[in-house]
Amino acid sequence: MNALSVQNVSVYYAQHQALRNINLEIEEGAFLGILGPNGGGKSTLIKAIIGSVPYSGTIKIFGKEQNYAELGYMPQSSGLNREFPIDALEVCLGANLHKKWHFFYRYTKAMYDEAVEYLELFGIGHLAHRSITELSGGEFQKLLLARTLLTKPKLLLLDEPTANIDPQSSEHIFEVLAKFNKKMTIIMVTHDLSAIASCVKSIACLSQSLIYHGEPKLNAEILTKMYGCPVDLIAHGHPHRVLPYHVHDEESGECYEMDYSQCHEIHGHVHEGHCHGHAKE
Ligand code: ADP
Ligand code: MG
């Protein structure tokens, strides 16, 4: 049984079509990266999966519609009010409160220990009693992830979990997620090509419709369909996985693949147009 089955899903916001006829089958154990331009409908797809926007078509989570209990979800940028003086451990502990809460409910020692353990996984155990107002952006993102993981979802949905944080924190987050992927299926919207190179096992490219779903290798055709020319897409530190050598012809605006020696020639300013040094495997 697949973790997620999306069949003929379309989403409209008033007259505007954000998603057109999406079909996507995600097997259990997958780690899917969702890529696409701004406004391409990535967040909308995640919101349709969690049932927070109306859609046409069918979405099944582990074979059942509206099976939301299996989901963990972290939104694009948290609406959590960080001025509120609550400490990191309390934020983390709050994750499971809805499951057991009653008026005289108290956290058990086991719950504390587990929350601390999850903070430690992200290297922020020492910040357990620090007010969230004092955490850096990266530390706060790690805290929210720890909180989401603590609910032990079978399908984890992350919407740009590493946007606006430093590359080291991002790398650390991807490492932890890769470990959790042994226990849960993960779907992550990301602009971070180092994630595509390091932890995701497949990618889906979304620009209103689904342009590509498959192994995490992009080619010039996919990139051109998605972004026009991908001049800014560089996976620092992972040059050999994501992008083939490709050339952007500034006159025609077209983007095409070519082999290393040709590309090298262009780097030597033999031809017009510019070239990005991403090696094919
Ligand atoms: P992405 O996450 O890929 O950047 P979104 O899913 O947020 O894209 O948005 C897809 C499209 O739908 C965009 O054109 C966006 O402006 C539009 N959109 C998103 N949310 C709303 C909304 N609540 N009301 C109207 N239009 C929206
Ligand atoms: Mg988005």
mmCIF file of C-alpha atoms and ligand atoms in Angstrom:
data_model
loop_
_atom_site.group_PDB
_atom_site.id
_atom_site.type_symbol
_atom_site.label_atom_id
_atom_site.label_comp_id
_atom_site.label_asym_id
_atom_site.label_seq_id
_atom_site.Cartn_x
_atom_site.Cartn_y
_atom_site.Cartn_z
ATOM 1 C CA MET A 1 0.000 0.000 0.000
ATOM 2 C CA ASN A 2 1.269 3.461 -0.850
ATOM 3 C CA ALA A 3 1.828 6.073 1.829
ATOM 4 C CA LEU A 4 0.179 8.665 -0.378
ATOM 5 C CA SER A 5 -1.982 8.495 -3.448
ATOM 6 C CA VAL A 6 -2.974 11.730 -5.178
ATOM 7 C CA GLN A 7 -5.416 11.221 -8.057
ATOM 8 C CA ASN A 8 -6.556 13.928 -10.477
ATOM 9 C CA VAL A 9 -6.215 16.652 -7.879
ATOM 10 C CA SER A 10 -6.927 20.244 -8.851
ATOM 11 C CA VAL A 11 -7.117 23.292 -6.583
ATOM 12 C CA TYR A 12 -8.620 26.671 -7.362
ATOM 13 C CA TYR A 13 -8.345 29.854 -5.309
ATOM 14 C CA ALA A 14 -11.380 31.735 -6.644
ATOM 15 C CA GLN A 15 -10.691 31.918 -10.417
ATOM 16 C CA HIS A 16 -7.007 31.095 -10.084
ATOM 17 C CA GLN A 17 -5.970 27.487 -10.668
ATOM 18 C CA ALA A 18 -3.064 26.667 -8.344
ATOM 19 C CA LEU A 19 -2.877 22.938 -9.181
ATOM 20 C CA ARG A 20 -3.931 21.190 -12.347
ATOM 21 C CA ASN A 21 -4.777 17.514 -12.401
ATOM 22 C CA ILE A 22 -1.989 16.202 -10.174
ATOM 23 C CA ASN A 23 -1.351 12.460 -10.034
ATOM 24 C CA LEU A 24 1.295 11.236 -7.641
ATOM 25 C CA GLU A 25 1.902 7.865 -5.997
ATOM 26 C CA ILE A 26 4.351 7.809 -3.096
ATOM 27 C CA GLU A 27 5.379 4.489 -1.658
ATOM 28 C CA GLU A 28 5.963 3.831 2.008
ATOM 29 C CA GLY A 29 9.551 4.649 3.047
ATOM 30 C CA ALA A 30 9.995 7.305 0.341
ATOM 31 C CA PHE A 31 11.805 10.579 0.914
ATOM 32 C CA LEU A 32 10.338 12.876 -1.714
ATOM 33 C CA GLY A 33 11.630 16.371 -2.422
ATOM 34 C CA ILE A 34 9.134 18.744 -4.012
ATOM 35 C CA LEU A 35 10.718 21.414 -6.190
ATOM 36 C CA GLY A 36 9.263 24.228 -8.208
ATOM 37 C CA PRO A 37 9.160 27.952 -8.780
ATOM 38 C CA ASN A 38 7.552 30.349 -6.317
ATOM 39 C CA GLY A 39 3.814 30.178 -6.774
ATOM 40 C CA GLY A 40 4.127 26.743 -8.421
ATOM 41 C CA GLY A 41 1.622 25.220 -5.996
ATOM 42 C CA LYS A 42 3.989 23.359 -3.656
ATOM 43 C CA SER A 43 2.423 24.628 -0.435
ATOM 44 C CA THR A 44 -1.028 24.192 -1.952
ATOM 45 C CA LEU A 45 -0.329 20.503 -2.616
ATOM 46 C CA ILE A 46 0.793 19.993 0.993
ATOM 47 C CA LYS A 47 -2.310 21.840 2.216
ATOM 48 C CA ALA A 48 -4.549 19.663 0.041
ATOM 49 C CA ILE A 49 -2.918 16.560 1.553
ATOM 50 C CA ILE A 50 -3.621 17.757 5.093
ATOM 51 C CA GLY A 51 -7.140 18.782 4.046
ATOM 52 C CA SER A 52 -6.760 22.505 4.693
ATOM 53 C CA VAL A 53 -7.710 23.656 1.171
ATOM 54 C CA PRO A 54 -10.672 22.388 -0.865
ATOM 55 C CA TYR A 55 -9.689 20.252 -3.860
ATOM 56 C CA SER A 56 -11.251 18.122 -6.540
ATOM 57 C CA GLY A 57 -9.974 14.593 -7.070
ATOM 58 C CA THR A 58 -8.958 11.993 -4.507
ATOM 59 C CA ILE A 59 -6.198 11.942 -1.889
ATOM 60 C CA LYS A 60 -5.538 8.775 0.096
ATOM 61 C CA ILE A 61 -3.130 8.492 3.012
ATOM 62 C CA PHE A 62 -2.165 4.865 3.600
ATOM 63 C CA GLY A 63 -5.116 3.808 1.506
ATOM 64 C CA LYS A 64 -7.765 5.905 3.230
ATOM 65 C CA GLU A 65 -9.251 9.318 2.510
ATOM 66 C CA GLN A 66 -9.052 11.929 5.293
ATOM 67 C CA ASN A 67 -6.675 9.701 7.218
ATOM 68 C CA TYR A 68 -5.129 12.720 8.917
ATOM 69 C CA ALA A 69 -4.127 10.971 12.155
ATOM 70 C CA GLU A 70 -1.082 9.479 10.381
ATOM 71 C CA LEU A 71 0.280 12.889 9.397
ATOM 72 C CA GLY A 72 2.912 15.171 10.831
ATOM 73 C CA TYR A 73 3.013 18.638 9.277
ATOM 74 C CA MET A 74 5.329 21.589 9.555
ATOM 75 C CA PRO A 75 4.117 24.696 7.702
ATOM 76 C CA GLN A 76 6.290 26.934 5.571
ATOM 77 C CA SER A 77 6.961 29.622 8.115
ATOM 78 C CA SER A 78 5.520 29.072 11.501
ATOM 79 C CA GLY A 79 2.761 31.341 12.698
ATOM 80 C CA LEU A 80 3.929 30.692 16.250
ATOM 81 C CA ASN A 81 4.276 33.925 18.188
ATOM 82 C CA ARG A 82 7.895 33.934 19.295
ATOM 83 C CA GLU A 83 7.385 36.854 21.655
ATOM 84 C CA PHE A 84 5.575 34.488 23.979
ATOM 85 C CA PRO A 85 7.972 33.583 26.816
ATOM 86 C CA ILE A 86 7.806 29.813 26.686
ATOM 87 C CA ASP A 87 10.918 27.650 26.847
ATOM 88 C CA ALA A 88 12.093 25.227 24.174
ATOM 89 C CA LEU A 89 11.242 22.105 26.176
ATOM 90 C CA GLU A 90 7.674 23.275 26.704
ATOM 91 C CA VAL A 91 7.226 23.816 22.964
ATOM 92 C CA CYS A 92 8.498 20.312 22.315
ATOM 93 C CA LEU A 93 6.381 18.722 25.058
ATOM 94 C CA GLY A 94 3.251 20.425 23.752
ATOM 95 C CA ALA A 95 3.397 18.220 20.660
ATOM 96 C CA ASN A 96 1.685 15.229 22.241
ATOM 97 C CA LEU A 97 -0.539 17.026 24.683
ATOM 98 C CA HIS A 98 -3.657 16.762 22.497
ATOM 99 C CA LYS A 99 -3.512 12.995 22.729
ATOM 100 C CA LYS A 100 -3.786 12.704 26.480
ATOM 101 C CA TRP A 101 -4.917 16.001 27.884
ATOM 102 C CA HIS A 102 -7.375 16.270 30.734
ATOM 103 C CA PHE A 103 -7.775 18.898 33.414
ATOM 104 C CA PHE A 104 -5.331 17.468 35.947
ATOM 105 C CA TYR A 105 -2.924 16.220 33.337
ATOM 106 C CA ARG A 106 0.787 16.508 34.076
ATOM 107 C CA TYR A 107 3.699 15.589 31.884
ATOM 108 C CA THR A 108 5.310 12.343 32.976
ATOM 109 C CA LYS A 109 9.053 11.909 33.471
ATOM 110 C CA ALA A 110 9.118 9.692 30.389
ATOM 111 C CA MET A 111 7.583 12.476 28.307
ATOM 112 C CA TYR A 112 10.196 14.946 29.548
ATOM 113 C CA ASP A 113 13.000 12.525 28.820
ATOM 114 C CA GLU A 114 11.768 11.855 25.331
ATOM 115 C CA ALA A 115 11.353 15.551 24.541
ATOM 116 C CA VAL A 116 14.910 16.213 25.724
ATOM 117 C CA GLU A 117 16.141 13.265 23.668
ATOM 118 C CA TYR A 118 14.544 14.747 20.531
ATOM 119 C CA LEU A 119 16.080 18.150 21.227
ATOM 120 C CA GLU A 120 19.449 16.436 21.627
ATOM 121 C CA LEU A 121 19.070 14.694 18.277
ATOM 122 C CA PHE A 122 19.062 18.152 16.755
ATOM 123 C CA GLY A 123 21.968 19.308 18.920
ATOM 124 C CA ILE A 124 19.824 21.743 20.928
ATOM 125 C CA GLY A 125 19.405 19.787 24.182
ATOM 126 C CA HIS A 126 21.349 22.462 26.030
ATOM 127 C CA LEU A 127 18.706 25.008 24.991
ATOM 128 C CA ALA A 128 15.829 23.127 26.647
ATOM 129 C CA HIS A 129 15.248 25.827 29.234
ATOM 130 C CA ARG A 130 16.069 28.766 27.012
ATOM 131 C CA SER A 131 13.151 31.022 26.094
ATOM 132 C CA ILE A 132 12.217 30.647 22.436
ATOM 133 C CA THR A 133 12.591 34.426 22.050
ATOM 134 C CA GLU A 134 16.350 33.870 22.442
ATOM 135 C CA LEU A 135 16.795 31.117 19.847
ATOM 136 C CA SER A 136 18.407 31.726 16.466
ATOM 137 C CA GLY A 137 16.390 31.020 13.312
ATOM 138 C CA GLY A 138 18.145 27.681 12.801
ATOM 139 C CA GLU A 139 17.682 26.631 16.445
ATOM 140 C CA PHE A 140 14.001 27.529 16.317
ATOM 141 C CA GLN A 141 13.474 25.537 13.108
ATOM 142 C CA LYS A 142 15.190 22.529 14.737
ATOM 143 C CA LEU A 143 12.914 22.897 17.748
ATOM 144 C CA LEU A 144 9.791 22.892 15.556
ATOM 145 C CA LEU A 145 11.053 19.837 13.715
ATOM 146 C CA ALA A 146 11.784 18.028 16.979
ATOM 147 C CA ARG A 147 8.255 18.849 18.082
ATOM 148 C CA THR A 148 6.735 17.541 14.853
ATOM 149 C CA LEU A 149 8.809 14.339 14.947
ATOM 150 C CA LEU A 150 7.847 13.716 18.558
ATOM 151 C CA THR A 151 4.290 13.013 17.399
ATOM 152 C CA LYS A 152 5.771 10.025 15.485
ATOM 153 C CA PRO A 153 3.811 10.468 12.284
ATOM 154 C CA LYS A 154 3.843 7.756 9.619
ATOM 155 C CA LEU A 155 3.868 10.414 6.897
ATOM 156 C CA LEU A 156 5.805 13.605 7.560
ATOM 157 C CA LEU A 157 5.080 16.706 5.461
ATOM 158 C CA LEU A 158 7.599 19.535 5.626
ATOM 159 C CA ASP A 159 7.168 22.814 3.777
ATOM 160 C CA GLU A 160 10.573 24.448 3.288
ATOM 161 C CA PRO A 161 11.986 23.450 6.679
ATOM 162 C CA THR A 162 15.380 25.008 5.956
ATOM 163 C CA ALA A 163 14.344 28.268 4.298
ATOM 164 C CA ASN A 164 16.310 31.239 5.649
ATOM 165 C CA ILE A 165 18.637 29.290 7.893
ATOM 166 C CA ASP A 166 22.387 28.802 7.693
ATOM 167 C CA PRO A 167 23.797 25.977 5.512
ATOM 168 C CA GLN A 168 25.308 24.135 8.487
ATOM 169 C CA SER A 169 21.972 23.954 10.294
ATOM 170 C CA SER A 170 20.342 22.819 7.049
ATOM 171 C CA GLU A 171 22.877 20.020 6.606
ATOM 172 C CA HIS A 172 22.325 18.911 10.185
ATOM 173 C CA ILE A 173 18.552 18.894 9.695
ATOM 174 C CA PHE A 174 18.884 16.801 6.530
ATOM 175 C CA GLU A 175 21.080 14.289 8.372
ATOM 176 C CA VAL A 176 18.532 13.878 11.146
ATOM 177 C CA LEU A 177 15.688 13.570 8.648
ATOM 178 C CA ALA A 178 17.585 10.882 6.740
ATOM 179 C CA LYS A 179 17.713 8.859 9.995
ATOM 180 C CA PHE A 180 13.991 9.329 10.672
ATOM 181 C CA ASN A 181 13.246 8.292 7.103
ATOM 182 C CA LYS A 182 14.008 4.708 8.225
ATOM 183 C CA LYS A 183 10.872 4.922 10.347
ATOM 184 C CA MET A 184 8.598 7.220 8.361
ATOM 185 C CA THR A 185 7.782 8.418 4.866
ATOM 186 C CA ILE A 186 8.856 12.026 4.288
ATOM 187 C CA ILE A 187 7.670 14.611 1.782
ATOM 188 C CA MET A 188 9.617 17.868 1.866
ATOM 189 C CA VAL A 189 9.192 21.032 -0.159
ATOM 190 C CA THR A 190 12.609 22.564 -0.584
ATOM 191 C CA HIS A 191 14.639 24.989 -2.669
ATOM 192 C CA ASP A 192 17.792 23.520 -1.232
ATOM 193 C CA LEU A 193 19.601 21.491 -3.857
ATOM 194 C CA SER A 194 22.025 20.137 -1.285
ATOM 195 C CA ALA A 195 18.996 18.332 0.217
ATOM 196 C CA ILE A 196 18.199 16.919 -3.189
ATOM 197 C CA ALA A 197 21.785 15.727 -3.438
ATOM 198 C CA SER A 198 22.152 14.416 0.099
ATOM 199 C CA CYS A 199 18.955 13.017 1.555
ATOM 200 C CA VAL A 200 15.950 12.825 -0.739
ATOM 201 C CA LYS A 201 15.437 9.617 -2.701
ATOM 202 C CA SER A 202 13.105 10.997 -5.350
ATOM 203 C CA ILE A 203 11.851 14.365 -6.532
ATOM 204 C CA ALA A 204 8.635 15.837 -7.881
ATOM 205 C CA CYS A 205 8.745 19.061 -9.886
ATOM 206 C CA LEU A 206 5.649 21.173 -9.642
ATOM 207 C CA SER A 207 4.674 24.192 -11.661
ATOM 208 C CA GLN A 208 0.886 24.164 -11.495
ATOM 209 C CA SER A 209 0.990 20.693 -13.025
ATOM 210 C CA LEU A 210 3.393 17.870 -12.204
ATOM 211 C CA ILE A 211 6.346 18.223 -14.568
ATOM 212 C CA TYR A 212 8.469 15.356 -13.349
ATOM 213 C CA HIS A 213 8.461 12.632 -10.718
ATOM 214 C CA GLY A 214 11.396 10.301 -10.440
ATOM 215 C CA GLU A 215 14.969 9.927 -9.319
ATOM 216 C CA PRO A 216 16.671 13.074 -7.986
ATOM 217 C CA LYS A 217 18.424 14.108 -11.147
ATOM 218 C CA LEU A 218 17.401 17.166 -13.020
ATOM 219 C CA ASN A 219 18.070 17.778 -16.641
ATOM 220 C CA ALA A 220 17.941 20.950 -18.675
ATOM 221 C CA GLU A 221 14.518 20.119 -20.073
ATOM 222 C CA ILE A 222 12.897 19.738 -16.643
ATOM 223 C CA LEU A 223 14.624 22.841 -15.342
ATOM 224 C CA THR A 224 13.618 24.943 -18.308
ATOM 225 C CA LYS A 225 9.984 23.825 -17.958
ATOM 226 C CA MET A 226 10.084 24.681 -14.283
ATOM 227 C CA TYR A 227 12.059 27.868 -14.019
ATOM 228 C CA GLY A 228 12.944 29.087 -17.468
ATOM 229 C CA CYS A 229 16.719 28.897 -17.221
ATOM 230 C CA PRO A 230 18.050 27.703 -13.860
ATOM 231 C CA VAL A 231 20.909 30.166 -13.608
ATOM 232 C CA ASP A 232 20.804 30.349 -9.823
ATOM 233 C CA LEU A 233 20.532 26.688 -8.970
ATOM 234 C CA ILE A 234 23.766 25.430 -7.544
ATOM 235 C CA ALA A 235 24.109 22.679 -4.988
ATOM 236 C CA HIS A 236 27.144 23.810 -3.048
ATOM 237 C CA GLY A 237 29.294 20.958 -1.901
ATOM 238 C CA HIS A 238 27.399 18.372 -3.944
ATOM 239 C CA PRO A 239 28.461 19.052 -7.509
ATOM 240 C CA HIS A 240 28.034 15.541 -8.831
ATOM 241 C CA ARG A 241 24.470 14.604 -8.190
ATOM 242 C CA VAL A 242 21.898 17.137 -9.207
ATOM 243 C CA LEU A 243 22.566 19.089 -12.347
ATOM 244 C CA PRO A 244 24.246 18.038 -15.534
ATOM 245 C CA TYR A 245 26.535 20.516 -17.220
ATOM 246 C CA HIS A 246 24.311 22.879 -19.047
ATOM 247 C CA VAL A 247 24.511 26.020 -21.026
ATOM 248 C CA HIS A 248 22.322 29.051 -21.072
ATOM 249 C CA ASP A 249 22.289 30.744 -24.412
ATOM 250 C CA GLU A 250 21.569 34.352 -23.585
ATOM 251 C CA GLU A 251 20.491 35.222 -27.113
ATOM 252 C CA SER A 252 17.853 32.551 -27.560
ATOM 253 C CA GLY A 253 17.078 32.252 -23.829
ATOM 254 C CA GLU A 254 17.313 28.485 -24.206
ATOM 255 C CA CYS A 255 18.963 26.075 -21.895
ATOM 256 C CA TYR A 256 20.588 22.845 -22.998
ATOM 257 C CA GLU A 257 22.824 20.073 -21.756
ATOM 258 C CA MET A 258 26.310 19.413 -23.033
ATOM 259 C CA ASP A 259 29.293 17.334 -22.040
ATOM 260 C CA TYR A 260 32.204 18.393 -19.909
ATOM 261 C CA SER A 261 34.722 19.192 -22.639
ATOM 262 C CA GLN A 262 32.294 21.388 -24.518
ATOM 263 C CA CYS A 263 31.371 23.096 -21.300
ATOM 264 C CA HIS A 264 34.999 23.617 -20.475
ATOM 265 C CA GLU A 265 35.518 25.263 -23.807
ATOM 266 C CA ILE A 266 32.704 27.657 -23.001
ATOM 267 C CA HIS A 267 34.208 28.383 -19.623
ATOM 268 C CA GLY A 268 37.259 29.479 -21.553
ATOM 269 C CA HIS A 269 35.004 32.074 -23.178
ATOM 270 C CA VAL A 270 35.177 30.338 -26.520
ATOM 271 C CA HIS A 271 31.424 30.670 -27.008
ATOM 272 C CA GLU A 272 28.756 33.126 -26.070
ATOM 273 C CA GLY A 273 26.317 32.246 -23.322
ATOM 274 C CA HIS A 274 27.321 31.095 -19.887
ATOM 275 C CA CYS A 275 27.914 27.745 -18.406
ATOM 276 C CA HIS A 276 27.383 26.284 -14.969
ATOM 277 C CA GLY A 277 29.856 23.755 -13.705
ATOM 278 C CA HIS A 278 27.707 20.939 -12.442
ATOM 279 C CA ALA A 279 29.096 17.600 -13.413
ATOM 280 C CA LYS A 280 27.047 14.641 -14.503
ATOM 281 C CA GLU A 281 27.636 11.558 -12.432
HETATM 282 P P1 ADP B 1 4.434 27.707 -3.711
HETATM 283 O O1 ADP B 1 4.328 27.117 -2.340
HETATM 284 O O2 ADP B 1 4.881 26.732 -4.752
HETATM 285 O O3 ADP B 1 5.244 28.965 -3.733
HETATM 286 P P2 ADP B 1 1.593 28.222 -3.363
HETATM 287 O O4 ADP B 1 0.979 26.880 -3.272
HETATM 288 O O5 ADP B 1 1.782 28.977 -2.090
HETATM 289 O O6 ADP B 1 2.956 28.124 -4.184
HETATM 290 O O7 ADP B 1 0.712 29.126 -4.325
HETATM 291 C C1 ADP B 1 0.287 28.680 -5.605
HETATM 292 C C2 ADP B 1 -0.531 29.779 -6.265
HETATM 293 O O8 ADP B 1 -1.754 29.983 -5.573
HETATM 294 C C3 ADP B 1 0.170 31.137 -6.285
HETATM 295 O O9 ADP B 1 -0.166 31.780 -7.492
HETATM 296 C C4 ADP B 1 -0.430 31.856 -5.099
HETATM 297 O O10 ADP B 1 -0.418 33.244 -5.296
HETATM 298 C C5 ADP B 1 -1.829 31.301 -5.072
HETATM 299 N N1 ADP B 1 -2.377 31.239 -3.697
HETATM 300 C C6 ADP B 1 -1.828 30.574 -2.657
HETATM 301 N N2 ADP B 1 -2.603 30.688 -1.562
HETATM 302 C C7 ADP B 1 -3.662 31.453 -1.923
HETATM 303 C C8 ADP B 1 -4.816 31.931 -1.238
HETATM 304 N N3 ADP B 1 -5.053 31.623 0.052
HETATM 305 N N4 ADP B 1 -5.688 32.691 -1.932
HETATM 306 C C9 ADP B 1 -5.486 32.983 -3.234
HETATM 307 N N5 ADP B 1 -4.434 32.567 -3.944
HETATM 308 C C10 ADP B 1 -3.518 31.804 -3.302
HETATM 309 MG MG MG B 2 5.179 27.582 -0.566
#
